[in-house]
Coordinates of N, CA and C in Angstrom, one line a residue:
Chain N
X1 N -35.4 51.4 23.2 CA -36.2 51.9 24.4 C -35.3 52.7 25.3
X2 N -35.7 53.9 25.6 CA -34.8 54.8 26.4 C -34.9 54.5 27.9
X3 N -35.8 53.6 28.3 CA -35.8 53.3 29.7 C -36.6 54.4 30.5
X4 N -36.6 54.3 31.8 CA -37.2 55.3 32.7 C -36.3 56.5 32.8
X5 N -36.8 57.7 32.5 CA -35.9 58.8 32.5 C -36.3 59.8 33.7
X6 N -35.3 60.1 34.5 CA -35.5 61.0 35.6 C -34.7 62.2 35.4
X7 N -35.2 63.3 35.9 CA -34.4 64.6 36.0 C -34.8 65.4 37.2
X8 N -33.9 66.2 37.7 CA -32.5 66.2 37.4 C -31.8 65.0 38.0
X9 N -30.5 64.8 37.6 CA -29.7 63.7 38.2 C -29.3 64.0 39.6
X10 N -29.0 65.3 39.8 CA -28.5 65.8 41.1 C -29.2 67.1 41.4
X11 N -29.6 67.3 42.7 CA -30.2 68.5 43.1 C -29.7 68.9 44.4
X12 N -29.2 70.1 44.6 CA -28.8 70.6 45.8 C -29.6 71.9 46.1
X13 N -30.3 71.9 47.2 CA -31.2 73.0 47.5 C -31.1 73.4 49.0
X14 N -31.5 74.6 49.3 CA -31.5 75.1 50.7 C -32.8 74.7 51.4
X15 N -32.7 74.4 52.6 CA -33.8 74.1 53.5 C -34.9 75.2 53.3
X16 N -36.1 74.7 53.1 CA -37.3 75.6 52.9 C -37.7 75.8 51.5
X17 N -36.8 75.5 50.6 CA -37.1 75.6 49.1 C -38.0 74.5 48.6
X18 N -38.6 74.8 47.5 CA -39.4 73.8 46.8 C -38.6 73.0 45.9
X19 N -38.8 71.7 45.9 CA -38.0 70.8 45.0 C -39.0 70.0 44.1
X20 N -38.7 69.9 42.8 CA -39.6 69.1 41.9 C -38.7 68.1 41.2
X21 N -39.1 66.9 41.4 CA -38.4 65.8 40.7 C -39.3 65.3 39.6
X22 N -38.7 64.9 38.4 CA -39.5 64.5 37.3 C -39.2 63.1 36.8
X23 N -40.2 62.5 36.2 CA -40.0 61.1 35.7 C -40.8 60.9 34.4
X24 N -40.2 60.2 33.5 CA -40.9 59.8 32.3 C -40.8 58.2 32.2
X25 N -41.9 57.5 32.4 CA -41.9 56.1 32.4 C -41.6 55.5 31.0
X26 N -41.4 54.2 31.0 CA -41.2 53.5 29.7 C -42.6 53.6 29.0
X27 N -42.5 53.9 27.7 CA -43.8 53.9 26.9 C -44.5 52.6 27.0
X28 N -45.8 52.7 27.3 CA -46.6 51.5 27.4 C -46.8 50.9 28.7
X29 N -45.9 51.4 29.7 CA -46.0 50.9 31.0 C -47.2 51.6 31.7
X30 N -48.0 50.9 32.4 CA -49.2 51.5 33.1 C -49.1 51.7 34.6
X31 N -47.9 51.3 35.1 CA -47.7 51.5 36.5 C -46.5 52.4 36.7
X32 N -46.5 53.3 37.7 CA -45.4 54.1 38.0 C -45.2 54.2 39.5
X33 N -44.0 54.1 39.9 CA -43.7 54.1 41.4 C -42.6 55.1 41.7
X34 N -42.8 55.7 42.8 CA -41.7 56.6 43.4 C -41.2 55.9 44.7
X35 N -39.9 55.7 44.7 CA -39.2 55.2 45.9 C -38.1 56.2 46.3
X36 N -37.8 56.1 47.6 CA -36.7 56.8 48.2 C -35.7 55.9 48.8
X37 N -34.4 56.1 48.6 CA -33.4 55.2 49.2 C -32.4 56.0 50.0
X38 N -32.3 55.6 51.3 CA -31.3 56.1 52.2 C -30.5 55.0 52.8
X39 N -29.3 55.3 53.3 CA -28.5 54.2 54.0 C -29.3 53.6 55.2
X40 N -30.0 54.5 55.9 CA -30.6 54.1 57.2 C -31.9 53.2 56.9
X41 N -32.7 53.6 55.9 CA -34.0 53.0 55.7 C -34.1 52.2 54.4
X42 N -33.1 52.2 53.6 CA -33.1 51.4 52.4 C -34.1 52.0 51.4
X43 N -34.7 51.1 50.6 CA -35.6 51.6 49.6 C -37.0 51.6 50.2
X44 N -37.7 52.7 50.1 CA -39.1 52.8 50.6 C -40.0 53.3 49.5
X45 N -41.1 52.6 49.4 CA -42.1 53.0 48.4 C -42.9 54.2 49.0
X46 N -42.9 55.3 48.2 CA -43.6 56.5 48.6 C -45.1 56.5 48.1
X47 N -45.2 56.3 46.8 CA -46.5 56.3 46.1 C -46.5 55.5 44.8
X48 N -47.6 55.0 44.4 CA -47.6 54.4 43.0 C -48.9 54.7 42.3
X49 N -48.8 54.8 41.0 CA -49.9 55.1 40.1 C -50.2 53.9 39.2
X50 N -51.5 53.8 38.8 CA -51.9 52.9 37.8 C -52.8 53.7 36.8
X51 N -52.4 53.7 35.5 CA -53.1 54.5 34.5 C -53.3 55.9 35.0
X52 N -52.3 56.5 35.5 CA -52.2 57.9 35.9 C -53.0 58.2 37.2
X53 N -53.6 57.2 37.8 CA -54.4 57.4 39.0 C -53.6 57.0 40.3
X54 N -53.4 57.8 41.3 CA -52.7 57.4 42.5 C -53.5 56.2 43.2
X55 N -52.8 55.1 43.5 CA -53.4 54.0 44.1 C -53.1 53.9 45.6
X56 N -51.9 54.1 45.9 CA -51.5 54.1 47.3 C -50.4 55.1 47.6
X57 N -50.7 56.0 48.5 CA -49.8 57.1 48.9 C -49.4 57.0 50.3
X58 N -49.7 55.8 50.9 CA -49.4 55.7 52.4 C -48.0 55.8 52.8
X59 N -47.1 55.7 51.8 CA -45.7 55.8 52.1 C -45.1 57.3 52.0
X60 N -46.0 58.2 51.6 CA -45.6 59.6 51.6 C -45.4 60.0 53.0
X61 N -44.2 60.5 53.3 CA -43.9 60.8 54.7 C -44.7 61.8 55.4
X62 N -45.1 62.9 54.7 CA -45.9 63.9 55.3 C -46.5 64.8 54.2
X63 N -47.2 65.8 54.7 CA -47.9 66.6 53.7 C -47.0 67.5 52.9
X64 N -45.8 67.6 53.2 CA -44.8 68.3 52.4 C -44.5 67.7 51.1
X65 N -44.9 66.4 51.0 CA -44.6 65.6 49.8 C -45.9 65.5 49.0
X66 N -45.8 65.7 47.7 CA -47.0 65.5 46.8 C -46.5 64.9 45.5
X67 N -47.3 64.1 44.8 CA -47.0 63.6 43.5 C -48.2 63.7 42.6
X68 N -47.8 63.9 41.3 CA -48.9 63.9 40.3 C -48.5 63.1 39.1
X69 N -49.5 62.7 38.3 CA -49.2 62.1 37.0 C -50.3 62.6 36.1
X70 N -50.0 63.7 35.4 CA -51.0 64.3 34.6 C -51.3 63.6 33.3
X71 N -50.3 62.7 32.9 CA -50.5 61.9 31.7 C -49.7 60.7 31.8
X72 N -49.8 59.8 30.8 CA -49.1 58.5 30.9 C -47.6 58.6 30.7
X73 N -47.1 59.7 30.3 CA -45.7 59.8 30.0 C -44.9 60.8 31.0
X74 N -45.6 61.2 32.1 CA -44.9 62.2 32.9 C -45.5 62.1 34.3
X75 N -44.5 62.2 35.3 CA -44.9 62.3 36.7 C -44.0 63.2 37.4
X76 N -44.5 63.9 38.5 CA -43.6 64.7 39.3 C -43.8 64.3 40.8
X77 N -42.7 64.5 41.5 CA -42.7 64.4 43.0 C -42.2 65.7 43.5
X78 N -43.0 66.4 44.3 CA -42.7 67.7 44.8 C -42.5 67.7 46.3
X79 N -41.6 68.4 46.8 CA -41.3 68.5 48.2 C -41.3 70.1 48.5
X80 N -42.3 70.5 49.4 CA -42.4 71.9 49.7 C -42.9 72.0 51.1
X81 N -42.2 72.6 52.1 CA -40.8 73.0 51.9 C -39.8 71.9 52.2
X82 N -38.7 71.9 51.6 CA -37.7 70.8 51.8 C -37.0 71.0 53.1
X83 N -36.5 69.8 53.7 CA -35.8 69.8 54.9 C -34.6 68.9 54.7
X84 N -33.5 69.1 55.6 CA -32.3 68.3 55.4 C -32.6 66.8 55.5
X85 N -33.6 66.4 56.3 CA -33.8 64.9 56.4 C -34.5 64.3 55.1
X86 N -34.8 65.2 54.2 CA -35.3 64.7 52.9 C -34.2 64.3 51.9
X87 N -33.0 64.5 52.3 CA -31.8 64.2 51.5 C -31.8 62.7 51.3
X88 N -31.7 62.2 50.1 CA -31.8 60.8 49.7 C -31.7 60.7 48.2
X89 N -31.7 59.5 47.7 CA -31.8 59.2 46.3 C -33.3 58.9 46.0
X90 N -33.9 59.6 45.1 CA -35.3 59.3 44.8 C -35.3 58.6 43.4
X91 N -35.9 57.4 43.4 CA -36.1 56.6 42.2 C -37.5 56.6 41.7
X92 N -37.6 56.7 40.4 CA -38.9 56.4 39.8 C -38.7 55.0 39.1
X93 N -39.8 54.3 39.0 CA -39.8 53.0 38.4 C -41.1 52.8 37.7
X94 N -41.1 51.9 36.6 CA -42.4 51.7 35.9 C -42.5 50.2 35.6
X95 N -43.7 49.7 35.5 CA -43.9 48.3 35.1 C -45.2 48.3 34.3
X96 N -45.4 47.1 33.7 CA -46.6 46.9 32.8 C -47.5 45.8 33.3
X97 N -48.8 45.9 33.2 CA -49.7 44.8 33.6 C -49.2 43.5 33.0
X98 N -49.2 42.5 33.9 CA -48.8 41.2 33.5 C -47.3 40.9 33.9
X99 N -46.6 41.9 34.3 CA -45.2 41.8 34.6 C -45.0 42.5 35.9
X100 N -44.7 41.8 37.0 CA -44.6 42.5 38.3 C -43.2 43.2 38.5
X101 N -42.2 42.8 37.7 CA -40.9 43.4 37.9 C -40.9 44.9 37.5
X102 N -40.1 45.7 38.2 CA -40.0 47.1 37.9 C -38.7 47.3 37.1
X103 N -38.8 48.4 36.3 CA -37.6 49.0 35.7 C -37.4 50.3 36.4
X104 N -36.2 50.5 37.0 CA -35.9 51.8 37.7 C -35.3 52.8 36.7
X105 N -35.5 54.1 37.0 CA -34.7 55.1 36.4 C -33.4 55.3 37.1
X106 N -32.6 56.2 36.7 CA -31.3 56.4 37.2 C -31.2 57.1 38.5
X107 N -32.4 57.7 38.9 CA -32.5 58.3 40.2 C -32.1 59.8 40.2
X108 N -32.6 60.5 41.2 CA -32.2 61.9 41.5 C -31.6 61.9 42.9
X109 N -30.4 62.3 43.0 CA -29.8 62.5 44.3 C -30.1 63.9 44.8
X110 N -30.9 64.0 45.9 CA -31.3 65.2 46.5 C -30.5 65.5 47.7
X111 N -29.9 66.7 47.8 CA -29.2 67.1 49.0 C -29.9 68.4 49.4
X112 N -30.4 68.5 50.7 CA -31.0 69.7 51.2 C -30.0 70.2 52.3
X113 N -29.5 71.4 52.1 CA -28.6 71.9 53.1 C -29.2 73.1 53.9
Chain K
X1 N -46.3 45.6 60.1 CA -45.2 46.1 59.2 C -44.7 44.8 58.5
X2 N -44.8 44.8 57.2 CA -44.3 43.7 56.4 C -42.8 43.9 56.2
X3 N -42.0 42.9 56.6 CA -40.6 43.0 56.6 C -39.9 42.0 55.7
X4 N -38.8 42.4 55.1 CA -37.9 41.6 54.3 C -36.5 41.7 54.9
X5 N -36.0 40.6 55.4 CA -34.7 40.6 56.1 C -33.6 40.0 55.2
X6 N -32.5 40.6 55.2 CA -31.3 40.1 54.5 C -30.1 40.3 55.4
X7 N -29.1 39.5 55.3 CA -27.8 39.7 55.9 C -27.1 40.9 55.1
X8 N -26.7 41.9 55.9 CA -26.1 43.0 55.2 C -24.8 42.8 54.6
X9 N -24.1 41.7 55.2 CA -22.8 41.4 54.7 C -21.8 42.3 55.4
X10 N -20.6 42.6 54.8 CA -20.3 42.2 53.4 C -20.0 40.7 53.3
X11 N -20.3 40.2 52.1 CA -20.0 38.8 51.8 C -18.9 38.8 50.8
X12 N -17.8 38.1 51.1 CA -16.7 38.0 50.2 C -16.5 36.6 49.7
X13 N -16.4 36.4 48.4 CA -16.1 35.0 47.9 C -15.0 35.1 46.9
X14 N -14.2 34.1 46.7 CA -13.2 34.1 45.6 C -13.8 33.9 44.3
X15 N -13.1 34.5 43.3 CA -13.6 34.3 41.9 C -13.7 32.8 41.6
X16 N -14.9 32.5 40.9 CA -15.1 31.1 40.5 C -16.0 30.3 41.5
X17 N -16.1 30.9 42.7 CA -16.9 30.2 43.8 C -18.4 30.5 43.6
X18 N -19.2 29.8 44.5 CA -20.6 30.0 44.5 C -20.9 31.0 45.6
X19 N -21.6 32.1 45.3 CA -22.1 33.0 46.3 C -23.5 32.7 46.6
X20 N -23.9 32.7 47.9 CA -25.2 32.3 48.3 C -25.8 33.5 49.1
X21 N -26.9 34.0 48.7 CA -27.5 35.2 49.3 C -28.9 34.8 49.8
X22 N -29.2 35.2 51.0 CA -30.5 34.7 51.6 C -31.4 35.9 52.0
X23 N -32.7 35.5 52.1 CA -33.7 36.5 52.4 C -34.9 35.8 53.1
X24 N -35.4 36.4 54.1 CA -36.6 35.9 54.7 C -37.6 37.1 54.7
X25 N -38.9 36.7 54.7 CA -40.0 37.7 54.6 C -41.1 37.3 55.6
X26 N -41.8 38.4 56.0 CA -42.8 38.2 57.1 C -44.3 38.0 56.5
X27 N -44.5 38.5 55.3 CA -45.9 38.4 54.7 C -46.2 37.1 54.2
X28 N -46.9 36.2 54.9 CA -47.1 34.8 54.5 C -47.9 34.7 53.2
X29 N -48.6 35.7 52.9 CA -49.4 35.6 51.7 C -48.7 36.1 50.4
X30 N -47.5 36.5 50.5 CA -46.7 37.0 49.3 C -46.6 35.9 48.3
X31 N -46.7 36.3 47.0 CA -46.7 35.4 45.9 C -45.6 35.7 44.9
X32 N -45.0 36.8 45.0 CA -44.0 37.2 44.0 C -42.7 37.7 44.7
X33 N -41.6 37.2 44.1 CA -40.3 37.4 44.7 C -39.2 37.8 43.7
X34 N -38.4 38.8 44.0 CA -37.5 39.3 43.0 C -36.1 39.5 43.7
X35 N -35.1 39.4 42.8 CA -33.7 39.8 43.2 C -33.3 40.9 42.2
X36 N -32.8 42.0 42.8 CA -32.2 43.1 42.1 C -30.8 43.2 42.4
X37 N -30.0 43.7 41.5 CA -28.6 44.0 41.7 C -28.4 45.5 41.6
X38 N -27.6 46.0 42.5 CA -27.4 47.5 42.5 C -25.9 47.7 42.6
X39 N -25.3 48.2 41.6 CA -23.9 48.7 41.6 C -23.9 50.0 42.4
X40 N -22.7 50.3 43.0 CA -22.6 51.5 43.7 C -22.9 52.7 42.9
X41 N -23.8 53.6 43.4 CA -24.1 54.8 42.6 C -25.1 54.6 41.5
X42 N -25.6 53.4 41.3 CA -26.5 53.1 40.2 C -27.8 52.7 40.7
X43 N -28.8 52.5 39.8 CA -30.1 52.1 40.2 C -30.2 50.6 40.2
X44 N -31.2 50.1 41.0 CA -31.4 48.6 41.0 C -31.8 48.1 39.6
X45 N -31.3 46.9 39.4 CA -31.6 46.2 38.1 C -32.1 44.8 38.4
X46 N -33.3 44.5 37.8 CA -33.9 43.2 38.0 C -33.1 42.1 37.4
X47 N -32.7 41.1 38.2 CA -31.9 40.0 37.6 C -32.7 38.6 37.6
X48 N -33.6 38.5 38.6 CA -34.4 37.2 38.7 C -35.7 37.5 39.3
X49 N -36.7 36.7 39.0 CA -38.0 36.7 39.7 C -38.4 35.2 39.8
X50 N -39.2 34.9 40.9 CA -39.7 33.6 41.1 C -41.0 33.7 41.8
X51 N -42.0 32.8 41.3 CA -43.3 32.9 41.9 C -43.7 31.5 42.6
X52 N -43.0 30.4 42.2 CA -43.4 29.1 42.6 C -42.3 28.5 43.5
X53 N -42.7 27.6 44.4 CA -41.7 26.9 45.2 C -40.7 26.1 44.4
X54 N -39.5 26.1 44.8 CA -38.5 25.3 44.1 C -37.4 26.2 43.6
X55 N -36.7 25.7 42.5 CA -35.6 26.4 42.0 C -35.9 27.0 40.6
X56 N -35.3 28.1 40.3 CA -35.4 28.7 38.9 C -34.0 29.1 38.5
X57 N -33.6 28.6 37.4 CA -32.2 28.9 36.9 C -32.3 29.8 35.7
X58 N -31.3 30.7 35.7 CA -31.1 31.6 34.5 C -29.6 31.9 34.4
X59 N -29.0 31.2 33.5 CA -27.5 31.3 33.4 C -26.8 30.9 34.6
X60 N -26.0 31.8 35.2 CA -25.2 31.5 36.4 C -26.0 31.7 37.6
X61 N -27.2 32.2 37.5 CA -28.1 32.6 38.7 C -29.2 31.5 38.9
X62 N -29.4 31.2 40.2 CA -30.5 30.3 40.6 C -31.2 30.9 41.7
X63 N -32.5 31.1 41.6 CA -33.3 31.6 42.7 C -34.0 30.4 43.3
X64 N -34.1 30.4 44.6 CA -34.8 29.3 45.3 C -35.8 29.9 46.2
X65 N -37.0 29.3 46.2 CA -38.1 29.8 47.0 C -38.7 28.6 47.9
X66 N -38.9 28.9 49.1 CA -39.6 28.0 50.0 C -40.7 28.8 50.8
X67 N -41.9 28.8 50.3 CA -43.0 29.6 50.9 C -43.3 29.1 52.3
X68 N -43.2 27.8 52.6 CA -43.5 27.3 53.9 C -42.6 27.9 55.0
X69 N -41.3 28.1 54.6 CA -40.3 28.6 55.5 C -40.2 30.2 55.3
X70 N -40.9 30.7 54.3 CA -40.8 32.1 54.0 C -39.4 32.6 53.8
X71 N -38.8 31.9 52.8 CA -37.3 32.0 52.6 C -37.1 32.0 51.1
X72 N -36.2 33.0 50.7 CA -35.8 33.1 49.3 C -34.3 33.2 49.2
X73 N -33.7 32.5 48.3 CA -32.2 32.7 48.2 C -31.8 32.9 46.7
X74 N -30.6 33.3 46.5 CA -30.0 33.5 45.2 C -28.7 32.9 45.3
X75 N -28.4 32.0 44.3 CA -27.1 31.4 44.2 C -26.5 32.0 42.9
X76 N -25.2 32.4 43.0 CA -24.5 32.8 41.8 C -23.3 31.9 41.6
X77 N -23.3 31.1 40.6 CA -22.3 30.2 40.3 C -21.1 30.8 39.5
X78 N -19.9 30.3 39.7 CA -18.8 30.8 38.9 C -18.7 32.4 39.1
X79 N -18.7 32.8 40.3 CA -18.7 34.2 40.6 C -17.6 35.0 39.9
X80 N -17.9 36.2 39.4 CA -16.9 37.0 38.7 C -16.8 38.3 39.5
X81 N -15.6 39.0 39.4 CA -15.5 40.3 40.0 C -16.6 41.3 39.6
X82 N -17.1 41.1 38.4 CA -18.2 42.0 37.9 C -19.5 41.8 38.6
X83 N -19.6 40.7 39.4 CA -20.8 40.4 40.2 C -20.8 41.2 41.5
X84 N -19.7 41.8 41.8 CA -19.5 42.6 43.0 C -20.5 43.8 43.0
X85 N -21.5 43.7 43.9 CA -22.6 44.7 44.0 C -23.4 44.4 45.2
X86 N -24.4 45.2 45.4 CA -25.4 45.0 46.5 C -26.6 44.3 45.9
X87 N -27.0 43.2 46.5 CA -28.1 42.4 46.0 C -29.4 42.6 46.9
X88 N -30.4 43.1 46.3 CA -31.6 43.4 47.0 C -32.7 42.4 46.8
X89 N -33.3 41.9 47.8 CA -34.4 41.0 47.8 C -35.7 41.8 47.8
X90 N -36.7 41.5 47.0 CA -37.9 42.3 47.0 C -39.1 41.3 47.0
X91 N -40.1 41.6 47.8 CA -41.2 40.7 47.9 C -42.5 41.5 47.6
X92 N -43.4 40.9 46.8 CA -44.7 41.5 46.5 C -45.6 41.3 47.7
X93 N -46.4 42.4 47.9 CA -47.3 42.4 49.0 C -48.5 41.4 48.7
X94 N -49.0 40.8 49.8 CA -50.2 39.9 49.6 C -51.4 40.7 49.3
X95 N -51.4 42.0 49.7 CA -52.5 42.9 49.4 C -52.5 43.4 47.9
X96 N -51.3 43.7 47.5 CA -51.1 44.1 46.1 C -49.8 43.7 45.6
X97 N -49.7 42.7 44.7 CA -48.4 42.2 44.3 C -47.6 43.3 43.6
X98 N -48.2 44.4 43.2 CA -47.5 45.5 42.6 C -46.6 46.2 43.6
X99 N -47.0 46.1 44.9 CA -46.2 46.8 45.9 C -45.1 45.9 46.4
X100 N -43.9 46.3 46.1 CA -42.7 45.5 46.5 C -42.1 46.1 47.7
X101 N -41.8 45.3 48.7 CA -41.0 45.7 49.9 C -39.6 45.1 49.7
X102 N -38.6 46.0 49.8 CA -37.3 45.6 49.6 C -36.5 45.4 50.9
X103 N -35.6 44.4 50.9 CA -34.7 44.2 52.0 C -33.6 45.3 51.9
X104 N -32.8 45.3 52.9 CA -31.7 46.3 53.0 C -30.6 46.0 52.1
X105 N -30.5 44.8 51.6 CA -29.5 44.4 50.6 C -28.3 43.7 51.3
X106 N -27.6 42.8 50.5 CA -26.4 42.2 50.9 C -25.3 42.6 50.0
X107 N -24.2 43.2 50.5 CA -23.1 43.6 49.7 C -22.2 42.4 49.4
X108 N -22.0 42.1 48.2 CA -21.2 41.0 47.7 C -19.9 41.5 47.1
X109 N -18.8 41.0 47.5 CA -17.5 41.3 46.9 C -16.9 40.0 46.4
X110 N -16.6 39.9 45.1 CA -15.9 38.7 44.5 C -14.4 39.1 44.3
X111 N -13.6 38.4 45.0 CA -12.2 38.7 45.0 C -11.5 38.0 43.8
X112 N -10.7 38.7 43.0 CA -10.0 38.1 41.9 C -8.9 37.1 42.4

């Protein structure tokens, strides 16, 4: 099992640019989560999906953030336009019905300059 | 605002000692509790989960849950330098057990 796969591992972009983060969950997992981790705020849940449908996006900080899951094997988190305060590590995680524990991907370290 | 509180540490213990990590939570209806380990620069890794009051043992790790006190702990016996990491407590929401709220983590250092 390849685990949860995220890309890119690192992203450096200029303020105002669009950023797209990608995630492939573990095959067979029907839940997908996007988290953001910073020193100040720790791990924060942004949004999660069940069977490709967004269930709760109340953690999305503002309209600049959007997430999609067009199929069971792919999800994107987009920030447009990006701002320096968006700099963080963004994690994708997946889980399967009957098991509440998550498996995290390796994360994307985003730096907005 | 549902909160999960942990002592940020750092907590230092000598090799071979017992490390005790503590966590309190505010959501009285929570039913699922997790401990994750995160090495520096890496992603969180699930090491224990517990759903019922009492103790749950897995190798050198023991998770303890007291729902009346809203308290979860993790004991690491025979601590090894490789256990040095940040330990994150996570609590499932009473509204949706799928939604985990994470504490800020306790940094543990095991001294050789």
